[in-house]
CSV table of C-alpha atoms in Angstrom, one decimal:
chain,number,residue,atom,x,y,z
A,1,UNK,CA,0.0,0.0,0.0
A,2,UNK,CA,3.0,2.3,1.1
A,3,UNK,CA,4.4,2.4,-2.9
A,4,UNK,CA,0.6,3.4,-4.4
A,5,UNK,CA,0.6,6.4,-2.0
A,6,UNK,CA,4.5,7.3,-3.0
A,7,UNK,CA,3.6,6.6,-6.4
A,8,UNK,CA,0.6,9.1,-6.5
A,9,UNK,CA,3.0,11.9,-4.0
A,10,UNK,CA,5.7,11.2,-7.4
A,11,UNK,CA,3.1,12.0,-9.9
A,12,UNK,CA,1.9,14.8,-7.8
A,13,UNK,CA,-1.7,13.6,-7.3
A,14,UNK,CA,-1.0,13.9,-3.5
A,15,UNK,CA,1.2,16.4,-1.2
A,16,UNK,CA,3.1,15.6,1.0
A,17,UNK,CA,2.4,16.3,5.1
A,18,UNK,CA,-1.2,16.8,4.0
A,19,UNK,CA,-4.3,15.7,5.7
A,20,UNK,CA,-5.3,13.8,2.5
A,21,UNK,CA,-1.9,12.4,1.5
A,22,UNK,CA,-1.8,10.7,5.3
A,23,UNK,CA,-5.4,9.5,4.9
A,24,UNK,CA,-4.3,7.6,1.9
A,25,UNK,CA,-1.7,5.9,3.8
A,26,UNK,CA,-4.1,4.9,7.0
A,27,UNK,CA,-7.3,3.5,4.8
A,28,UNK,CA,-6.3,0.0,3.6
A,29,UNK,CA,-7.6,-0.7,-0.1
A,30,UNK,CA,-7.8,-3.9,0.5
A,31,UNK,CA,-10.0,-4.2,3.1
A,32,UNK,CA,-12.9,-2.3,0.6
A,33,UNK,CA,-11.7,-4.6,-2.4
A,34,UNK,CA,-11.5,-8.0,-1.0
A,35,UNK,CA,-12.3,-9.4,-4.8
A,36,UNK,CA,-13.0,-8.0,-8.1
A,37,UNK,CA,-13.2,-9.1,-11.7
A,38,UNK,CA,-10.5,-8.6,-14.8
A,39,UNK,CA,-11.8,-8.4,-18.0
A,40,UNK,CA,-11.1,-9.1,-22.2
A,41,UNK,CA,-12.8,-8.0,-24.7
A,42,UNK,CA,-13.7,-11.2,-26.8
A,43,UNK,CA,-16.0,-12.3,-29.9
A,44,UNK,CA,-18.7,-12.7,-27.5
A,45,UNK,CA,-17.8,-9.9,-26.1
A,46,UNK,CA,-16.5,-8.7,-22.3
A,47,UNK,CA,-15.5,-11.9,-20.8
A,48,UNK,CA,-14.6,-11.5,-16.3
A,49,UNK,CA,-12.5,-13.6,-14.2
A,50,UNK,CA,-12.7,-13.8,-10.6
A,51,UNK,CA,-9.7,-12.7,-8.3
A,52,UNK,CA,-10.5,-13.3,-4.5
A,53,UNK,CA,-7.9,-12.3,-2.3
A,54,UNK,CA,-9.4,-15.0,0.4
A,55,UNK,CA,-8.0,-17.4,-1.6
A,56,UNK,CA,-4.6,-18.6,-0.8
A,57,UNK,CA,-3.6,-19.2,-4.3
A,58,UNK,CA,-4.8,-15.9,-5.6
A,59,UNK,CA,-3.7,-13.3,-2.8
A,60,UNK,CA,-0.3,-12.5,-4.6
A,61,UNK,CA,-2.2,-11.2,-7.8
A,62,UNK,CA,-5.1,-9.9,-5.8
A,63,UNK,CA,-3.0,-7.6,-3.8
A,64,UNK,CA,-0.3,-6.6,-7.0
A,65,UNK,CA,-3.7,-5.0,-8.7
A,66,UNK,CA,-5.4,-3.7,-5.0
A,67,UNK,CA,-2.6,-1.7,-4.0
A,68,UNK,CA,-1.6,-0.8,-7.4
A,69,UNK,CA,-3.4,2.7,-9.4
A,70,UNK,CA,-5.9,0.5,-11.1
A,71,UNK,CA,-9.8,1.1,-11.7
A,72,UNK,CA,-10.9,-2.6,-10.5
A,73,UNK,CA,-14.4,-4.0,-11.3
A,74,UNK,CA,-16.4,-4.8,-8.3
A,75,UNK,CA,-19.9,-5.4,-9.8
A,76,UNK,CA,-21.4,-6.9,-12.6
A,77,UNK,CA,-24.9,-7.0,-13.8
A,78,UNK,CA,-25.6,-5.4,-10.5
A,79,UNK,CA,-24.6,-8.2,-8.1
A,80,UNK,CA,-20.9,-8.2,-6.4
A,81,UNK,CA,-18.4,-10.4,-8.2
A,82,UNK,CA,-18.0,-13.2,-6.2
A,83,UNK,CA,-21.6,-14.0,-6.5
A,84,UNK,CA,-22.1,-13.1,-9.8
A,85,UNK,CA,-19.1,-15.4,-10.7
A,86,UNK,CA,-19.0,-18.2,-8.9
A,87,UNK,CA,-17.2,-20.4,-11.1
A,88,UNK,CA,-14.2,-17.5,-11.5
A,89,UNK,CA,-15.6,-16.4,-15.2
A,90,UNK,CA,-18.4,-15.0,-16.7
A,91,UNK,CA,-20.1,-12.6,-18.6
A,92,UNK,CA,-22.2,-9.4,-18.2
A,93,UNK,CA,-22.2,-5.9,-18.0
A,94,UNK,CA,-20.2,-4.1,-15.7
A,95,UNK,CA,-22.5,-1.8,-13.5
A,96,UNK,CA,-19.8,-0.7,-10.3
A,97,UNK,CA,-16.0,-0.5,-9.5
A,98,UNK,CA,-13.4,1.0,-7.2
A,99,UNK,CA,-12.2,4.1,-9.0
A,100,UNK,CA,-8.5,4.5,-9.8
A,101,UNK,CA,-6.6,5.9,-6.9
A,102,UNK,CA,-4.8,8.7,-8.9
A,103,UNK,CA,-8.4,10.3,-9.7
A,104,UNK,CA,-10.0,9.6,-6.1
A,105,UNK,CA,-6.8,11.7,-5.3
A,106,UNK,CA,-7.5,14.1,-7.5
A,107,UNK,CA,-10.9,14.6,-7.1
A,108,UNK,CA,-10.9,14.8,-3.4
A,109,UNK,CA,-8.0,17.6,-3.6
A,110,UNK,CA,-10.7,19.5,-6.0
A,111,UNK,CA,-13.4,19.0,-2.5
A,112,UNK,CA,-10.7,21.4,-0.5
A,113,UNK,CA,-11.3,18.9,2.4
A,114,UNK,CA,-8.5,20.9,4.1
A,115,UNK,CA,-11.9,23.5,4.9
A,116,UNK,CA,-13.8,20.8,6.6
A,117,UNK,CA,-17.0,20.8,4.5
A,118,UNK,CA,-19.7,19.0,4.9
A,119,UNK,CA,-19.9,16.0,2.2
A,120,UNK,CA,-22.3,14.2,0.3
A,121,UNK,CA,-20.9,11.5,-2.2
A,122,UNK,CA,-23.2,10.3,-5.4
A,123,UNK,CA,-22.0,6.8,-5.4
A,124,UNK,CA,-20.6,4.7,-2.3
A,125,UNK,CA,-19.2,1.8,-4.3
A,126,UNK,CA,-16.5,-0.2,-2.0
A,127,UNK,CA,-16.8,2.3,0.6
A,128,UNK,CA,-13.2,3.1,0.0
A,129,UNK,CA,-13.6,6.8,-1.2
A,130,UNK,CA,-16.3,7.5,2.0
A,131,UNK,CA,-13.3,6.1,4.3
A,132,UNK,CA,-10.6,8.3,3.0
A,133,UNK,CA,-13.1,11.3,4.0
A,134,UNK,CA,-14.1,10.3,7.2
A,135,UNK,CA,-10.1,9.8,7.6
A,136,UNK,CA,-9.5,13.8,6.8
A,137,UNK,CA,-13.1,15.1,8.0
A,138,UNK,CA,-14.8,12.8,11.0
A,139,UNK,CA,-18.1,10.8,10.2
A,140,UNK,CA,-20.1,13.3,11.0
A,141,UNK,CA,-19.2,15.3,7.9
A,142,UNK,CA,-19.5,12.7,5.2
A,143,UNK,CA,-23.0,11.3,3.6
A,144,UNK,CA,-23.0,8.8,0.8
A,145,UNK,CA,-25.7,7.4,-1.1
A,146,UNK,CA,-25.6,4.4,-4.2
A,147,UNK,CA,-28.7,3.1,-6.2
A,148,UNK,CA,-27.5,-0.3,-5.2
A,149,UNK,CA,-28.8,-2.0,-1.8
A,150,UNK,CA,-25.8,-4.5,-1.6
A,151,UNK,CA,-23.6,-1.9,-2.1
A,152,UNK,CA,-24.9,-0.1,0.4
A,153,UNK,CA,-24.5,-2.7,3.1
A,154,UNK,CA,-21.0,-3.9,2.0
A,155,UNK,CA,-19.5,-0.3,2.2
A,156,UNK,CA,-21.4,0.2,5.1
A,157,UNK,CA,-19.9,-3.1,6.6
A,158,UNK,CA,-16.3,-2.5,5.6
A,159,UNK,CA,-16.4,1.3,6.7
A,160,UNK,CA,-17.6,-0.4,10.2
A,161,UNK,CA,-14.7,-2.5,10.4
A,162,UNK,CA,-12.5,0.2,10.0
A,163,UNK,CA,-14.3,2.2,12.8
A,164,UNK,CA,-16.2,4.8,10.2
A,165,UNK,CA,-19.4,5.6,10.5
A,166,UNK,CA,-20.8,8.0,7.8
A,167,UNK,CA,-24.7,8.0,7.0
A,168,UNK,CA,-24.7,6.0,4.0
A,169,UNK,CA,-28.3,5.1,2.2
A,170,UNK,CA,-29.5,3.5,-0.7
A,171,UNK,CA,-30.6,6.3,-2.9
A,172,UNK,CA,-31.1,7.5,-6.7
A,173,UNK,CA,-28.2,9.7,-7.1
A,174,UNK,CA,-30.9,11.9,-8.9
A,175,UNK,CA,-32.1,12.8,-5.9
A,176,UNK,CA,-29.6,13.7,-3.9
A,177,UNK,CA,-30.2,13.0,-0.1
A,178,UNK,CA,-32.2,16.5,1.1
A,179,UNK,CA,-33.0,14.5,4.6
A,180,UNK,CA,-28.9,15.4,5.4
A,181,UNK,CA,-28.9,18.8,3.3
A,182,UNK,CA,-27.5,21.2,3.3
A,183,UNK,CA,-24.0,20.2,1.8
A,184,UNK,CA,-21.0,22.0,1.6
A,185,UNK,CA,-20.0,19.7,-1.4
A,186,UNK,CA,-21.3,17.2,-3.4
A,187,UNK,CA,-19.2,15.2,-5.3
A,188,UNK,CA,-20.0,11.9,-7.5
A,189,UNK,CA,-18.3,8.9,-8.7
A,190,UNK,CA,-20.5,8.1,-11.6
A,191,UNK,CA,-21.6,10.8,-14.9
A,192,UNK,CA,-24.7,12.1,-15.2
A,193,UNK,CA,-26.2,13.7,-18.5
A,194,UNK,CA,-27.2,17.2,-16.7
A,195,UNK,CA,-26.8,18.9,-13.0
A,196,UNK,CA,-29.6,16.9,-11.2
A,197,UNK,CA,-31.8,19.7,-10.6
A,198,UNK,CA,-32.5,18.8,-7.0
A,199,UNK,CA,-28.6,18.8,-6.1
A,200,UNK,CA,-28.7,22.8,-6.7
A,201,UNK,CA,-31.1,23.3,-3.9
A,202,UNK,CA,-29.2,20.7,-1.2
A,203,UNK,CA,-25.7,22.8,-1.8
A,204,UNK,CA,-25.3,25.7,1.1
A,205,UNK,CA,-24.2,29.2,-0.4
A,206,UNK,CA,-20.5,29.2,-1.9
A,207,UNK,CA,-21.0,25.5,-2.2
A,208,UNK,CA,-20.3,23.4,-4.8
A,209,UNK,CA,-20.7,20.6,-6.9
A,210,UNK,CA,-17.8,18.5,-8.5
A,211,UNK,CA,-19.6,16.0,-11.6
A,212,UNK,CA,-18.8,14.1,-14.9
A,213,UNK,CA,-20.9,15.3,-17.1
A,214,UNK,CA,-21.0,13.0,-20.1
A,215,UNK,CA,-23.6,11.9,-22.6
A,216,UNK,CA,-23.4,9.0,-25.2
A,217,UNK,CA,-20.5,10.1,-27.0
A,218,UNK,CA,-18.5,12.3,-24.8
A,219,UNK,CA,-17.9,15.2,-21.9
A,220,UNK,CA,-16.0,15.9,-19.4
A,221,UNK,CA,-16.1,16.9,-15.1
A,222,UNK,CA,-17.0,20.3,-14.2
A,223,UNK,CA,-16.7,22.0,-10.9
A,224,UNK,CA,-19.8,24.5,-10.3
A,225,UNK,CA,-19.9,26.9,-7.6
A,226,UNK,CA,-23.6,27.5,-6.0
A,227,UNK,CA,-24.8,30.7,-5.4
A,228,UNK,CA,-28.6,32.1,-5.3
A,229,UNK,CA,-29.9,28.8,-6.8
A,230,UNK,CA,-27.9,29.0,-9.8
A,231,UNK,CA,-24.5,26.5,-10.4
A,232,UNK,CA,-22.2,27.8,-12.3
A,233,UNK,CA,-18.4,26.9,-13.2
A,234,UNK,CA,-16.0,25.7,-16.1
A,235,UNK,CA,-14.8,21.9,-16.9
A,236,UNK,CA,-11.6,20.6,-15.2
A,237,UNK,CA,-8.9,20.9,-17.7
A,238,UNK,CA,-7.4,17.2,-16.8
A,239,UNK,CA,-9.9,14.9,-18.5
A,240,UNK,CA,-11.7,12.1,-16.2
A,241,UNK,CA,-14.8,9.7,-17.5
A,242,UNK,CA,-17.1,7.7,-14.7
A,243,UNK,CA,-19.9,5.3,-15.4
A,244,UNK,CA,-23.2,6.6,-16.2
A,245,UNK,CA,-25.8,6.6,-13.2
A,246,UNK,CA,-27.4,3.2,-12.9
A,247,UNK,CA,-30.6,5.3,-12.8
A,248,UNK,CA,-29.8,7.3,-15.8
A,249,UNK,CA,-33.1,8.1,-18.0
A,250,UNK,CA,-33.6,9.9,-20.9
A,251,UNK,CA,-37.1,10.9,-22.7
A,252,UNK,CA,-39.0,7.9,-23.9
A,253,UNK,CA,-37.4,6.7,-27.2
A,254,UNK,CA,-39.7,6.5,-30.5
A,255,UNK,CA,-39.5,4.2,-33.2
A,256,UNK,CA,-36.2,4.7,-35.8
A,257,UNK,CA,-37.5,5.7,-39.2
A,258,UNK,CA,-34.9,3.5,-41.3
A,259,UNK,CA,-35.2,5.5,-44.5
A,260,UNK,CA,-33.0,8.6,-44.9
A,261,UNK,CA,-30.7,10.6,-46.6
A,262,UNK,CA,-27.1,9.4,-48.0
A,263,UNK,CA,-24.3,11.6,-48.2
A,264,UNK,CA,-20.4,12.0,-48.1
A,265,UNK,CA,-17.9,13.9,-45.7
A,266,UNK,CA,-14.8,14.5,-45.2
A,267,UNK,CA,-15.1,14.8,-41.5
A,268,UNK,CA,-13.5,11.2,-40.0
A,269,UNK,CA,-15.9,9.6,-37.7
A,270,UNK,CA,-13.1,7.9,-35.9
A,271,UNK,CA,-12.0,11.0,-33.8
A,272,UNK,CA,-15.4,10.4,-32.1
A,273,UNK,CA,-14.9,6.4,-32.2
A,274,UNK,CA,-11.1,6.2,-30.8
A,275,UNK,CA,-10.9,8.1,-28.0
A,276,UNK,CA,-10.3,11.3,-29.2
A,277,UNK,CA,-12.1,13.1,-26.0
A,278,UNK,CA,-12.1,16.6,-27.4
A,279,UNK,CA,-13.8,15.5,-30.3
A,280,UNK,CA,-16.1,13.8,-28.6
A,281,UNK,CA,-17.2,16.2,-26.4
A,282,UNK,CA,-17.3,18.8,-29.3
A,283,UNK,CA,-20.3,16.1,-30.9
A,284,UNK,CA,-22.0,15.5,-27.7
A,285,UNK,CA,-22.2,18.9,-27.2
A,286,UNK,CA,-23.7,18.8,-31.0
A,287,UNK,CA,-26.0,16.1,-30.6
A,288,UNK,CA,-27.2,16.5,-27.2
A,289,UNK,CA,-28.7,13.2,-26.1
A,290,UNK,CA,-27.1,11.2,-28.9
A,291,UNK,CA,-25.0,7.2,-27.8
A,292,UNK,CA,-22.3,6.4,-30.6
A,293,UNK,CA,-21.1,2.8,-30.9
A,294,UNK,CA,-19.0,1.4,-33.1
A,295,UNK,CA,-20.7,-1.5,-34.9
A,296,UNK,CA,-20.5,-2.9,-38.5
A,297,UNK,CA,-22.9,-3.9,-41.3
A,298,UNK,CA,-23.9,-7.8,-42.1
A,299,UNK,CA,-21.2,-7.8,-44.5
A,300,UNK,CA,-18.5,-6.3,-42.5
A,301,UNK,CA,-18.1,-2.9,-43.5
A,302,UNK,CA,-17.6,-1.1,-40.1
A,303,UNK,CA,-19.5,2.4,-38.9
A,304,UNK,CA,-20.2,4.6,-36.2
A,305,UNK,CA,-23.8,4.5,-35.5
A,306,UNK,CA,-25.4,7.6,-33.7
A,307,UNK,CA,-29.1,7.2,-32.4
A,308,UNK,CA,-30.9,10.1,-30.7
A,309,UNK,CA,-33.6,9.8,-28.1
A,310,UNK,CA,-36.0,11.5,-30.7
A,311,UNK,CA,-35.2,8.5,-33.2
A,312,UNK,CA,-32.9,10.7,-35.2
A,313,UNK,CA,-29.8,8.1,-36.3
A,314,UNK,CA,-27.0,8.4,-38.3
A,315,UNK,CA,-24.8,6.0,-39.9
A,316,UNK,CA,-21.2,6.7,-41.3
A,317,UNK,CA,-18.6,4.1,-42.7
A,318,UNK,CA,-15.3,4.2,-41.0
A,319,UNK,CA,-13.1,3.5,-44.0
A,320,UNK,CA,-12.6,6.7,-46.4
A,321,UNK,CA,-13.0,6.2,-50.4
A,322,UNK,CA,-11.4,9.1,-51.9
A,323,UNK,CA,-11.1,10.8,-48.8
A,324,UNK,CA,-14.6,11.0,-48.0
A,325,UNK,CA,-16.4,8.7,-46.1
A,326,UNK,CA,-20.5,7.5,-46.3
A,327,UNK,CA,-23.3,8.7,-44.7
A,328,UNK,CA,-26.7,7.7,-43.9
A,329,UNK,CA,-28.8,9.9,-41.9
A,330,UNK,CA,-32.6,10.2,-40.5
A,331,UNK,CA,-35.6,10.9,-38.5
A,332,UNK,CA,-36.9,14.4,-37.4
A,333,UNK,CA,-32.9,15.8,-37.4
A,334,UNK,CA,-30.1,15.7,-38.9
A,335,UNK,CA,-27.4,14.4,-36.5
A,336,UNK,CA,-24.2,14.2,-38.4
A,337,UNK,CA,-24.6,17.7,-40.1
A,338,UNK,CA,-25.0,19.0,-36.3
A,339,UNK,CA,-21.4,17.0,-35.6
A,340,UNK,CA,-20.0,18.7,-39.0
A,341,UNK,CA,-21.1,21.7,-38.1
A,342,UNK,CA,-20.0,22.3,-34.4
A,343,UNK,CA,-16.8,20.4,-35.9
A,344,UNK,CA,-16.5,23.6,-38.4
A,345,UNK,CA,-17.2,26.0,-35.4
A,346,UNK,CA,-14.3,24.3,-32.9
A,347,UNK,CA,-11.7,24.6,-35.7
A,348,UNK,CA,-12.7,27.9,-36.5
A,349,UNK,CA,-12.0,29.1,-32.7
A,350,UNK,CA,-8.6,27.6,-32.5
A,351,UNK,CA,-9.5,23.7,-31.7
A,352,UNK,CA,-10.0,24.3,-28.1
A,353,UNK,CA,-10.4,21.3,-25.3
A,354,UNK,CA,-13.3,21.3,-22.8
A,355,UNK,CA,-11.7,23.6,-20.0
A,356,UNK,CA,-12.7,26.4,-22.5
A,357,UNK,CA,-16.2,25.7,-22.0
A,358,UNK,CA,-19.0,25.8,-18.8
A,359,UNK,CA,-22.4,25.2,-17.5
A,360,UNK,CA,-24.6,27.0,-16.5
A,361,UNK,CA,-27.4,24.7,-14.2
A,362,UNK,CA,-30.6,26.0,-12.7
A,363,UNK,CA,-33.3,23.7,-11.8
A,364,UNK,CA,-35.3,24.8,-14.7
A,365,UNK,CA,-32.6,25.3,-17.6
A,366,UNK,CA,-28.8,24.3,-18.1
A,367,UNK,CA,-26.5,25.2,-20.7
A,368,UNK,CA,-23.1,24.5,-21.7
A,369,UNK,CA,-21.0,27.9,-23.3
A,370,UNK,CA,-17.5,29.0,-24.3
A,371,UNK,CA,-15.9,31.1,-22.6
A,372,UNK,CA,-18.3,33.3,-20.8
A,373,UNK,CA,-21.6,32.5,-19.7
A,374,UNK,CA,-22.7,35.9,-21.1
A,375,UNK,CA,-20.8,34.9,-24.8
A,376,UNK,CA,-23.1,34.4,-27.8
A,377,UNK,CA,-22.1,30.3,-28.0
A,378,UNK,CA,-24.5,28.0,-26.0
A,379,UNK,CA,-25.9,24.6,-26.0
A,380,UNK,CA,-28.1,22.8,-24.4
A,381,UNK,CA,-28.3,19.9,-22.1
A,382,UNK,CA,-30.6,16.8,-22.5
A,383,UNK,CA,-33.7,17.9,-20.5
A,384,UNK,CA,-33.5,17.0,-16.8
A,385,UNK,CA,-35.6,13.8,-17.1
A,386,UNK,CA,-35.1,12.3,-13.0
A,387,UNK,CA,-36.7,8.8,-11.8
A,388,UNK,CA,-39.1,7.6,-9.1
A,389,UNK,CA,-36.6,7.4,-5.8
C-alpha cells in the first residue's frame, strides 16, 4: 500500500504532510476490495475472471492489482463479483468499480477537504472513497448514497470495520439525499447527462458541486460553484470519464424511421470512435442526447452509429473512399450535419479542449457555453428527465 501512495506523492496527485496524503496511507484498499473481476474483450464480447484475495492461491495477484493505481471492477450485472461469478468467469455488464486511486486523489483535492466541508458523495461503491473522507473530516461530515442496496450494506460493513461511521443510504443519485442537506460539497463517482436539478437546492451558499458530465458520446467533469440557486463553473482541464448513473433516464425513445438521406464527408468519424475526447465532447455537445457505438454492417463494413432519443440516427462508414467517407442519416434531425457543423465551429475558434467551456445549471434550464456565460455560444443539455426514488 505504502508504494501506491508514494507513487501518487511522485506523480503529484497527492502532497506531501497533507491531511489527504496521510489519509491515503491509513485507509487499507484492501479491506474495501476484497475481490474483483478482470476483463477481455472477446467475440462474444466482455468476458470476467474472478480474483479473491481469500483465496490462498490468488492473494499474490489480488494484492499486486489492489494496491496498485488501477480502476478494479467490483460489480457486474448489479450483483458483487464473487456472487455473480461463482465459477471464476463470466459474462455481463459491468455496472460498479473501485475508481483508480490517482483520480480519487485528485478529485478529493478539488473537494478542498482541508476547509472541513460537509460531504455528500453520489456513489458509495467499495466504501473506499467515503473512508478516506471520514479519515481527513470525522463521520459526522461525510454522507453517501448508491442506487445499489448491496452496495450499500457492504461499504457500510467495511467502513464499520475500519471504525467509520458516515450516514450512507440507498438512494437514486438523482435525488440527492435532502433528509442530510445542506452540503458543503457534493461530489459523485458516476456521470450524469445534466446537473440533477434537485442537487442545486441541497448545496449551502459558496458550495459546490464536482460531476462528470457526459452523454453517449463524450464530456468531461466540471466544478460549479452554488450561489442564489444558480450553479455555475467551467470543466476541469485534466480529462476524467465515470460510469453513467445506474438510474440514468432519458425521454422515452420513438421508433427509428430507417429510411434517410445518403451523403459523403470529409469529417472522420473515428476521432469520435477512438478516444479522441475533445472531439467527442465537441459532438455530444452537437448532438445532445445522442450514444455512438461502433458497430458494423452484415457484410462487414464497419460504422459509427449515432441514435438520438427523438429517433434521429446516423450512420457513417469508417473507412474513407477518396477521402470522403459514407453517410446515412434520419428521422426528425439531422445528427451528423450538427457534428459537421459544431466540428466547423471548434476549428474555427482555434481547436479548443473542454476547459474552454462551462455550464450553466438552474433547476429549470442548463446550458453549456464557451468562454463566458454571457458569450453568444450555447448549448443545451438533455432535458432534466429524473426517476421515481
Amino acid at each position: 500500500m505504502s508504494n501506491l501512495v508514494d507513487e501518487l506523492l511522485r506523480d503529484g496527485e497527492l502532497e506531501a504532510g497533507t491531511l489527504l496524503a496521510e489519509a491515503f496511507r491509513t485507509v487499507d484498499r484492501g479491506v474495501f476490495v476484497p475481490a474483483f473481476a478482470l476483463h477481455d474483450l472477446t467475440e462474444q464480447g466482455v468476458r470476467y475472471r474472478l480474483v479473491d484475495g481469500r483465496l490462498p492461491e490468488q492473494r499474490d495477484e489480488w494484492a499486486r492489482h489492489v494496491y496498485s493505481n488501477e480502476t478494479l471492477i467490483i460489480e457486474v450485472n448489479g450483483e458483487p463479483v464473487a456472487r455473480v461469478l461463482p465459477g471464476g468467469t463470466g459474462t455481463g455488464r459491468w455496472t460498479s468499480s473501485s475508481t483508480m486511486p490517482s483520480l480519487m486523489a485528485r478529485h478529493l483535492r478539488e473537494l478542498d477537504l482541508e476547509a472541513g466541508p460537509r460531504v455528500l458523495e453520489i456513489g458509495v461503491g467499495s466504501g473506499y472513497n467515503s473512508a478516506i473522507m471520514c479519515e481527513v473530516l470525522g463521520d459526522q461530515h461525510v454522507t453517501s448514497i448508491d442506487i445499489s442496496p448491496q452496495l450499500v450494506h457492504d461499504a457500510s460493513r467495511n467502513l464499520a470495520s475500519q471504525g467509520y461511521h458516515p450516514s450512507v443510504a440507498a438512494r437514486d443519485g438523482h435525488q440527492g439525499y435532502p433528509d442530510r442537506a445542506p452540503y458543503d460539497r457534493i461530489t459523485s463517482t458516476t456521470a450524469f447527462t445534466h446537473v440533477p436539478p434537485g442537487w442545486i437546492g441541497q448545496v449551502a451558499p459558496e458550495g459546490m458541486i464536482l460531476v462528470n458530465i457526459a452523454g453517449g458520446t463524450g464530456g468531461a467533469v466540471v466544478k460549479l460553484r452554488v450561489e442564489d440557486g444558480v450553479a455555475e463553473g467551467r470543466f476541469l482541464r485534466q480529462w476524467a470519464g465515470f460510469m453513467p448513473a445506474r438510474s440514468h433516464r432519458l425521454r422515452e425513445r420513438v421508433s427509428v424511421d430507417d429510411t434517410g438521406d445518403q451523403g459523403r464527408t470529409k469529417l472522420d468519424p473515428k476521432g469520435m470512435a477512438e478516444n479522441h475526447r475533445v472531439e467527442a465532447f465537441i459532438a455530444q455537445l452537437a448532438t445532445v442526447d445522442a450514444n455512438t457505438v461502433t458497430t458494423q454492417t452484415p457484410d462487414g463494413v464497419p460504422l459509427l452509429f449515432m441514435e438520438g432519443a427523438d429517433g434521429a440516427w446516423a450512420e457513417v462508414e469508417t473507412n474513407a473512399v477518396d477521402g470522403e467517407y459514407r453517410v446515412d442519416q434520419g428521422g426528425p434531425r439531422r445528427l451528423w450535419d450538427q457534428v459537421e457543423q459544431t466540428h466547423q465551429w471548434w476549428q474555427e475558434h482555434g481547436r479548443p479542449d473542454w476547459s474552454a467551456f462551462g455550464i450553466t445549471a438552474t433547476p429549470e434550464s442548463q446550458t453549456v457555453w464557451f468562454e463566458s456565460p454571457d458569450g453568444p455560444d450555447h448549448w443545451a443539455l438533455p432535458v432534466p428527465v429524473t426517476s421515481t426514488p
